[in-house]
CSV table of C-alpha atoms in Angstrom, one decimal:
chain,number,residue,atom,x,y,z
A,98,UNK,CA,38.3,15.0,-11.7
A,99,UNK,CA,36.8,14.8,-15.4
A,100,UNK,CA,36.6,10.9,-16.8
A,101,UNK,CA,34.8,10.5,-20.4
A,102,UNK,CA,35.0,6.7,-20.0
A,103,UNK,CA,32.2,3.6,-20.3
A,104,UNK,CA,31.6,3.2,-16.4
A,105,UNK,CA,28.0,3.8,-15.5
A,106,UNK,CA,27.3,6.9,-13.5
A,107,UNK,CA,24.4,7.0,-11.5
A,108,UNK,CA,22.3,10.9,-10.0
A,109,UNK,CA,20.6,9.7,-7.0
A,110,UNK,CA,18.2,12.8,-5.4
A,111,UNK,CA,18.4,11.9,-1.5
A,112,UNK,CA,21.2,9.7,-1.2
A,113,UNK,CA,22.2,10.2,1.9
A,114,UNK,CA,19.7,7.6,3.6
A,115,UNK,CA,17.1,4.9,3.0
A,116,UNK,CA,16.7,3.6,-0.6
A,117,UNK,CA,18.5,5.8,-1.8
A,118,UNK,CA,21.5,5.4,0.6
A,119,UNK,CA,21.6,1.8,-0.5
A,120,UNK,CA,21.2,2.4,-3.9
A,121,UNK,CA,24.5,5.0,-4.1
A,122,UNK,CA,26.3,2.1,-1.5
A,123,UNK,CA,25.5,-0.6,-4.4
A,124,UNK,CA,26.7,1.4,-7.1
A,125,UNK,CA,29.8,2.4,-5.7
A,126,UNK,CA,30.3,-1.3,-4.8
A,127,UNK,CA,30.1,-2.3,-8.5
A,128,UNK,CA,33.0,0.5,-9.1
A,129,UNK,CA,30.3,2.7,-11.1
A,130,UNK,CA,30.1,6.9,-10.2
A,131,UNK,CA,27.6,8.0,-8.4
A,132,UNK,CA,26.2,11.8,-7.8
A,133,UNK,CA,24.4,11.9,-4.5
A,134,UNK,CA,22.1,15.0,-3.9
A,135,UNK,CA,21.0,15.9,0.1
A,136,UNK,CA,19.4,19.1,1.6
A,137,UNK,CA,23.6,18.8,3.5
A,138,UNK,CA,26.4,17.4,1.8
A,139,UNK,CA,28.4,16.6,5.1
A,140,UNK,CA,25.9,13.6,5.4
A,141,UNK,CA,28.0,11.6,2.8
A,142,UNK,CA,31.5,12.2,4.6
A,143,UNK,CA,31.0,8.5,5.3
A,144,UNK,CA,30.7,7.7,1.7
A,145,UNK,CA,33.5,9.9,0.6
A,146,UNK,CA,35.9,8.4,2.6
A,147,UNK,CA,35.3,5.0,1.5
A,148,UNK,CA,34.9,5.5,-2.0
A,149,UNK,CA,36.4,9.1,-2.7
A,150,UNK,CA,36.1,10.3,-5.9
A,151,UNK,CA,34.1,8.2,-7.3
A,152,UNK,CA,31.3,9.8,-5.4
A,153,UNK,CA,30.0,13.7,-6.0
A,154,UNK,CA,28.4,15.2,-3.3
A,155,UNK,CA,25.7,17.8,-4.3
A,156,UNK,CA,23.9,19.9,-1.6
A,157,UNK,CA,20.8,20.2,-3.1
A,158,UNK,CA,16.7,20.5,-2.4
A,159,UNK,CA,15.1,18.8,-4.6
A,160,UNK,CA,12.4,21.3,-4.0
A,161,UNK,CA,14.4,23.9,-5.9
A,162,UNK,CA,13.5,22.9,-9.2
A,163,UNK,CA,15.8,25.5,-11.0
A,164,UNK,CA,18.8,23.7,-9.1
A,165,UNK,CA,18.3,20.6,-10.9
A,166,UNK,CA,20.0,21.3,-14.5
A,167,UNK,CA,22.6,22.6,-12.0
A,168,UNK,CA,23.5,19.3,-10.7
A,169,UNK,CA,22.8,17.5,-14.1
A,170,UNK,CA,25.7,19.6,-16.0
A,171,UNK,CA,27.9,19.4,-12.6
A,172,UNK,CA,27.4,15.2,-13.4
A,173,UNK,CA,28.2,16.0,-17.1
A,174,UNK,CA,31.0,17.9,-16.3
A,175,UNK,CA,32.7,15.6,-13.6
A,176,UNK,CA,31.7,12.0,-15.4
A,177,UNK,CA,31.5,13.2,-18.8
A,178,UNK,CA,28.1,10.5,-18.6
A,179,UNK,CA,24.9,10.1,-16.8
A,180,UNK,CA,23.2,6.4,-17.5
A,181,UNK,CA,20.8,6.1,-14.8
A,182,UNK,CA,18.7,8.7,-12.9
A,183,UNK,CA,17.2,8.0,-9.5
A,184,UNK,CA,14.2,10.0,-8.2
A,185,UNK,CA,14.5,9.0,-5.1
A,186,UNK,CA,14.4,12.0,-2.7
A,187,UNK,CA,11.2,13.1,-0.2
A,188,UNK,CA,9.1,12.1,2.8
A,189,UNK,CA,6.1,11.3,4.3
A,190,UNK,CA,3.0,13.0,6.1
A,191,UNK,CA,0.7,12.1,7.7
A,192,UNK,CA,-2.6,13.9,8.6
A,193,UNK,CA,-6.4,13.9,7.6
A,194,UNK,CA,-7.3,16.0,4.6
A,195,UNK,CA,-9.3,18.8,7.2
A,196,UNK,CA,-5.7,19.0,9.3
A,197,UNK,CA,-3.1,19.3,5.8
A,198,UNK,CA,-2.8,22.9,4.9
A,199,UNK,CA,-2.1,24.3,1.3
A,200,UNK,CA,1.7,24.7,2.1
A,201,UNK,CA,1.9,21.2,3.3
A,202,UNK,CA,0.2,19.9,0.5
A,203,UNK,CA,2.3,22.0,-1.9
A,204,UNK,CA,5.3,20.4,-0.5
A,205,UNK,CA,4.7,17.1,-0.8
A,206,UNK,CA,3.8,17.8,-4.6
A,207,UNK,CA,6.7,19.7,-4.7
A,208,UNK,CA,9.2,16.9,-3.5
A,209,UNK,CA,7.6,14.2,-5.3
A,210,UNK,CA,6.0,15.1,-8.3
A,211,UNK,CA,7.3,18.6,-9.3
A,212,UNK,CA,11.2,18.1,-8.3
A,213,UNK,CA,11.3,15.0,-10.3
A,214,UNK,CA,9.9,16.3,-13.2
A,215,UNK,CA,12.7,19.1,-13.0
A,216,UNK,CA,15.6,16.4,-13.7
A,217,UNK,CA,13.9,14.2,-16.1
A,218,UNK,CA,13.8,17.5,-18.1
A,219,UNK,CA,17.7,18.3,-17.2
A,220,UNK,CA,19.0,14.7,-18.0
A,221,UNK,CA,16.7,13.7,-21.2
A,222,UNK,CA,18.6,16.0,-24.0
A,223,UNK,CA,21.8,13.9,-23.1
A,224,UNK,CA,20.0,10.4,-22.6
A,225,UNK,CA,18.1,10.9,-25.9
A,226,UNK,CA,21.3,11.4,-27.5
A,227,UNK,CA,23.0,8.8,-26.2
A,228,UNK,CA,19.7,6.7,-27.2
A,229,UNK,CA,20.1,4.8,-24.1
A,230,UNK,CA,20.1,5.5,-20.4
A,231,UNK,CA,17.1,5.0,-17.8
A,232,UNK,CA,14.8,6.8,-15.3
A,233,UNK,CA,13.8,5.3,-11.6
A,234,UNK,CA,11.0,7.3,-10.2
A,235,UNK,CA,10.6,6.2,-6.3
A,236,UNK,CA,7.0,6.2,-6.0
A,237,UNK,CA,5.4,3.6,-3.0
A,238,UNK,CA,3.0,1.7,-2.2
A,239,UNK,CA,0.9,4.7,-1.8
A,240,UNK,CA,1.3,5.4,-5.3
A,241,UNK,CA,-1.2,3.2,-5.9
A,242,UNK,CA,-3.9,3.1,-3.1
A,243,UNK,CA,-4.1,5.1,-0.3
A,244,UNK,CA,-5.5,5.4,3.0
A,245,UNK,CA,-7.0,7.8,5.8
A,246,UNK,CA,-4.3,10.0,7.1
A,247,UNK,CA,-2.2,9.3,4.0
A,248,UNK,CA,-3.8,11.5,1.2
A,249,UNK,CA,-1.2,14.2,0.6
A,250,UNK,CA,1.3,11.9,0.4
A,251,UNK,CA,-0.4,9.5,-2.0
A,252,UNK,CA,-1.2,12.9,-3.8
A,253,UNK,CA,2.6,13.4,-5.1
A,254,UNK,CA,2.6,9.7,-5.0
A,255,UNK,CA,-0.3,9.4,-7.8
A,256,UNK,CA,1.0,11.9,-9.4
A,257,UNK,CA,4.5,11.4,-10.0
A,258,UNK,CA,2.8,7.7,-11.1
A,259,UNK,CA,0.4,8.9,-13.9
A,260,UNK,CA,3.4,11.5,-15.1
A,261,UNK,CA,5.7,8.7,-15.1
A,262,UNK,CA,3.8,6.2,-17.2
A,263,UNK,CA,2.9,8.8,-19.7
A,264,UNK,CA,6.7,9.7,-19.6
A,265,UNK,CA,7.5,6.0,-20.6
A,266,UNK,CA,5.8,5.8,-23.4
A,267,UNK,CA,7.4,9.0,-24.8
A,268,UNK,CA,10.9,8.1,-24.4
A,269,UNK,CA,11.1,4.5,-25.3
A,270,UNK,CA,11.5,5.2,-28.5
A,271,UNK,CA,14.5,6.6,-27.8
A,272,UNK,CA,16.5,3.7,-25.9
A,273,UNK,CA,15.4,5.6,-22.5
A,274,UNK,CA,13.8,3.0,-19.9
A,275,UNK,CA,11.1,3.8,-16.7
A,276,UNK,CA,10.6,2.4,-13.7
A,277,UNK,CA,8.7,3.0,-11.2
A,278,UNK,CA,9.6,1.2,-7.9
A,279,UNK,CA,6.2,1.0,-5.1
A,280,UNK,CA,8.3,0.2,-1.9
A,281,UNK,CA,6.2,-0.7,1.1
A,282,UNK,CA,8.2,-0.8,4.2
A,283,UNK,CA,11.7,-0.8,4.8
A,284,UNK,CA,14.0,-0.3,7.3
A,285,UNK,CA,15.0,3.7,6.3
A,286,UNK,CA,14.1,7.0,8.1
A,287,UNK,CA,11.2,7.6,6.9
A,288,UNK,CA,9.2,6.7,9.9
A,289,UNK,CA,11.7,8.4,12.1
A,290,UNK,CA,10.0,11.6,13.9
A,291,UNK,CA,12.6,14.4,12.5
A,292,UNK,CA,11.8,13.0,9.6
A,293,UNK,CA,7.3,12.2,8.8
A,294,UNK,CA,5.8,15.5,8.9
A,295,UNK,CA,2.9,15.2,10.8
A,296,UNK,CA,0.1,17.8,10.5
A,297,UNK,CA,-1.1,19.4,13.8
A,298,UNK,CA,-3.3,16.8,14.9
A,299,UNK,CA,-7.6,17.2,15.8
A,300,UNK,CA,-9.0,15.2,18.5
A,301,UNK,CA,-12.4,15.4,15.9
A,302,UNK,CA,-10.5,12.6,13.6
A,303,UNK,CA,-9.0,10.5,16.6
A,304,UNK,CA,-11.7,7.4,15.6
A,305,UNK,CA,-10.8,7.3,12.5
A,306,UNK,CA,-7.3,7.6,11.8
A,307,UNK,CA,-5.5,7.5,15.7
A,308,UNK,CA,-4.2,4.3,14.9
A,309,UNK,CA,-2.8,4.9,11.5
A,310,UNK,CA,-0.8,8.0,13.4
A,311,UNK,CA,0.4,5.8,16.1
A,312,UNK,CA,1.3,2.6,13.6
A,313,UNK,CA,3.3,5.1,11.7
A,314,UNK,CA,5.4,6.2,14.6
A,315,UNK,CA,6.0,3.0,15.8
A,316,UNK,CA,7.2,1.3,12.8
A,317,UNK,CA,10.2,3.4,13.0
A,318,UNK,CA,13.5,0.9,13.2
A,319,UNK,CA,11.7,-2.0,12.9
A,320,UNK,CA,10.2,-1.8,9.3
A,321,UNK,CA,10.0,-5.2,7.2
A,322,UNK,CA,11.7,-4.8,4.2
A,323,UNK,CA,15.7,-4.6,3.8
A,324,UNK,CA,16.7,-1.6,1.6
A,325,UNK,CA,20.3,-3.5,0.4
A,326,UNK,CA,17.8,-6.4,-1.0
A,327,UNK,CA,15.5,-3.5,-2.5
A,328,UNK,CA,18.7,-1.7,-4.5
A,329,UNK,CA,19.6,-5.2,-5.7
A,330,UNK,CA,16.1,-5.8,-7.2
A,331,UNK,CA,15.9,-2.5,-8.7
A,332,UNK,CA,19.3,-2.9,-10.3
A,333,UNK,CA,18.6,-6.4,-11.6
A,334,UNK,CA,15.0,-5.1,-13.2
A,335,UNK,CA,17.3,-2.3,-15.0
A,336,UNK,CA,19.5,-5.3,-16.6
A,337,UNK,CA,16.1,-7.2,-17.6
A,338,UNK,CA,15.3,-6.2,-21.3
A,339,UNK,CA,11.5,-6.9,-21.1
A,340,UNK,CA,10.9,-5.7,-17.1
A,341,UNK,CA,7.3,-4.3,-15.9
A,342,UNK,CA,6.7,-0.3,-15.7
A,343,UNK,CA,6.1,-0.9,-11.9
A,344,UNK,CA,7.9,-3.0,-9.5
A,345,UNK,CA,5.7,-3.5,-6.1
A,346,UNK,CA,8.7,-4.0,-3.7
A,347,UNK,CA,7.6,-5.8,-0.5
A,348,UNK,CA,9.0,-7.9,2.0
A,349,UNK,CA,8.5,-11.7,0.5
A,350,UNK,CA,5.1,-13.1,1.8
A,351,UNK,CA,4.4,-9.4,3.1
A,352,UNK,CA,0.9,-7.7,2.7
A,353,UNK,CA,0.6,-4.9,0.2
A,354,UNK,CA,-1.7,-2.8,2.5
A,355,UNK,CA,-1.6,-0.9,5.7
A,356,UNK,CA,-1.6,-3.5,8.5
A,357,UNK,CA,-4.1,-1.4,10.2
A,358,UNK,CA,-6.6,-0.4,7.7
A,359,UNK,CA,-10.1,-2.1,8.3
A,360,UNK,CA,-10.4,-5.2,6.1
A,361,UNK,CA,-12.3,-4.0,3.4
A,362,UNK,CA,-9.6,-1.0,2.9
A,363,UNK,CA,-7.0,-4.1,2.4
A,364,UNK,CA,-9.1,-6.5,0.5
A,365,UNK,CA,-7.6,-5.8,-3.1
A,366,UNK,CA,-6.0,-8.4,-5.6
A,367,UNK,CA,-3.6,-7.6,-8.2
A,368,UNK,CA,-4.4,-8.8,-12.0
A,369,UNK,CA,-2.7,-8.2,-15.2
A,370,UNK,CA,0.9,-8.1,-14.5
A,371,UNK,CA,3.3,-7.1,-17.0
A,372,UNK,CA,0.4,-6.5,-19.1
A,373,UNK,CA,0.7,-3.9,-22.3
A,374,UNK,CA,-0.6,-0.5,-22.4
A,375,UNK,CA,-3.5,-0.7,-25.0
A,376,UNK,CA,-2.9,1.5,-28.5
A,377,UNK,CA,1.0,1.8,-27.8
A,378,UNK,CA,3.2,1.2,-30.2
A,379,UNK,CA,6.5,-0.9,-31.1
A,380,UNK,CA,8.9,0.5,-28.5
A,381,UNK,CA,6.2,2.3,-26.8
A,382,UNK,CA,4.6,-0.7,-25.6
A,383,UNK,CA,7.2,-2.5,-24.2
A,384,UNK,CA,8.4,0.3,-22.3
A,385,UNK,CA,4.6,0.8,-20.7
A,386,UNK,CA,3.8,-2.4,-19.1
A,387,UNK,CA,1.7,-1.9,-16.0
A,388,UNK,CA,0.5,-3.1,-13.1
A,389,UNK,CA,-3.1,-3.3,-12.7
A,390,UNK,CA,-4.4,-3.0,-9.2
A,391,UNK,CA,-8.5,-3.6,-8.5
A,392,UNK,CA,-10.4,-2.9,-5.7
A,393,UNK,CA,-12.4,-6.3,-4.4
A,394,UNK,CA,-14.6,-4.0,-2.7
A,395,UNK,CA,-15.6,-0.3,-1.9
A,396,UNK,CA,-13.9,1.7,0.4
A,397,UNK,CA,-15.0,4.0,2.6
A,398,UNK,CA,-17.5,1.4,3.7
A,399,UNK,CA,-21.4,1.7,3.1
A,400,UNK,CA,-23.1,3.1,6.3
């Protein structure tokens, strides 16, 4: 099927679950075209059957960074339009810098800093035609602070972040918009044990980050935060002409920290939102509005 006409069409990288499930199921709802990427493409028979062609199922590892222009002409191709892309594939790991190996490390640069990159290269020539279009990167909570037992993942997580802001203030000259959504915790796999990598575990850090393991586990199934409300947020801060760079997405009333962190870890506040980035331009400058997040005080503890 080839269609060249004005409905949106959407790449979502993990569709197949979580945020990015509902994201592709909101979509779809609103009669737009989505192209859902997944390490297997039998996880969206569900989708298929409901919406059919409409939705394009691409097996893909978002870890195979050559494979991305792949599925960005494939969109071309099929929807004769991409309008929105959706970084939205990866996962989790836990484990104390001493227990995280170089390959495990790698990987979770890979999925969330490197993979992304890959299709905002792919998707920019035709969006910077177009002069319009925009970019979600799914970065978290841990994009922004991080914790014992969470530092590779807040690695990609930081990363992807500081690309991403220097990435809006490139494109916004060019009609091309950036968000970057911090989700806390919601109700998707990303607790689930098939799912968190979880480094082989020493009894020398059991103190000090034992609880953090177990909290992570447990979570699973019974997070906070409601992924259908999340998507809904994310698509109504796409439609608002003068939204923030970053969008902390929390369960209302929710803390912003790890609800087992020692108090001084969670004692932040958050000043400056929707503030300008200093010496940007015109366009520039309303595409970069951050979030400034400031540490009330020091972490690790004196002794």
């Amino acid at each position: 099927m080839t269609t060249t006409n004005e409905t949106k069409t959407w790449i979502i990288t993990g569709a197949s679950s979580g945020l990015g499930l509902a994201l592709a199921e909101a979509a779809l709802e609103a009669g737009e075209h989505v192209i859902g990427t997944a390490r297997r493409a039998d996880r969206f028979d569900g989708l298929k059957a409901r919406y059919g062609d409409r939705l394009l199922a691409v097996e893909h590892d978002v870890r195979d960074t050559e494979g991305a222009a792949t599925v960005v002409q494939r969109a071309l191709e099929v929807f004769g339009r991409v309008d929105v892309l959706v970084n939205n594939a990866g996962a989790g790991q836990v484990g104390a810098a001493e227990e995280i190996t170089d390959a495990a490390l790698r990987s979770m640069l890979e999925q969330h800093l490197f993979g992304p990159a890959a299709y905002v290269r792919a998707v920019l020539p035709h969006l910077r035609e177009r002069r319009s279009g925009a970019i979600v990167q799914m970065s978290s909570q841990g994009g922004r602070m991080s914790f014992p037992a969470v530092g590779s993942y807040s690695a990609g997580k930081f990363a992807l972040e500081g690309w991403s802001e220097a990435l809006a203030g490139e494109v916004a000259p060019f009609g091309i918009r950036v968000l970057i959504a911090e989700p806390s915790r919601f109700r998707t796999a990303f607790n689930a044990a098939d799912v968190l990598n979880t480094a082989r575990q020493s009894t020398t850090y059991d103190e000090v980050i034992g609880a953090v393991r177990a909290n992570m586990a447990e979570a699973d199934g019974i997070q906070e935060g409601d992924p259908a409300r999340a998507a809904q947020v994310i698509r109504d801060m796409l439609d608002t002409p003068d939204a923030p760079l970053r969008l902390p997405a929390r369960r209302r009333g929710g803390p912003q920290s790890h609800p087992r962190l020692p108090r001084r870890a969670r004692r932040r506040r958050e000043v400056g939102v929707g503030e300008r980035v200093g010496g940007l331009p015109g366009p520039a400058a309303r595409g970069a509005r951050v979030l400034i997040a400031v540490r009330c005080s020091p972490w690790p503890p004196k002794r």
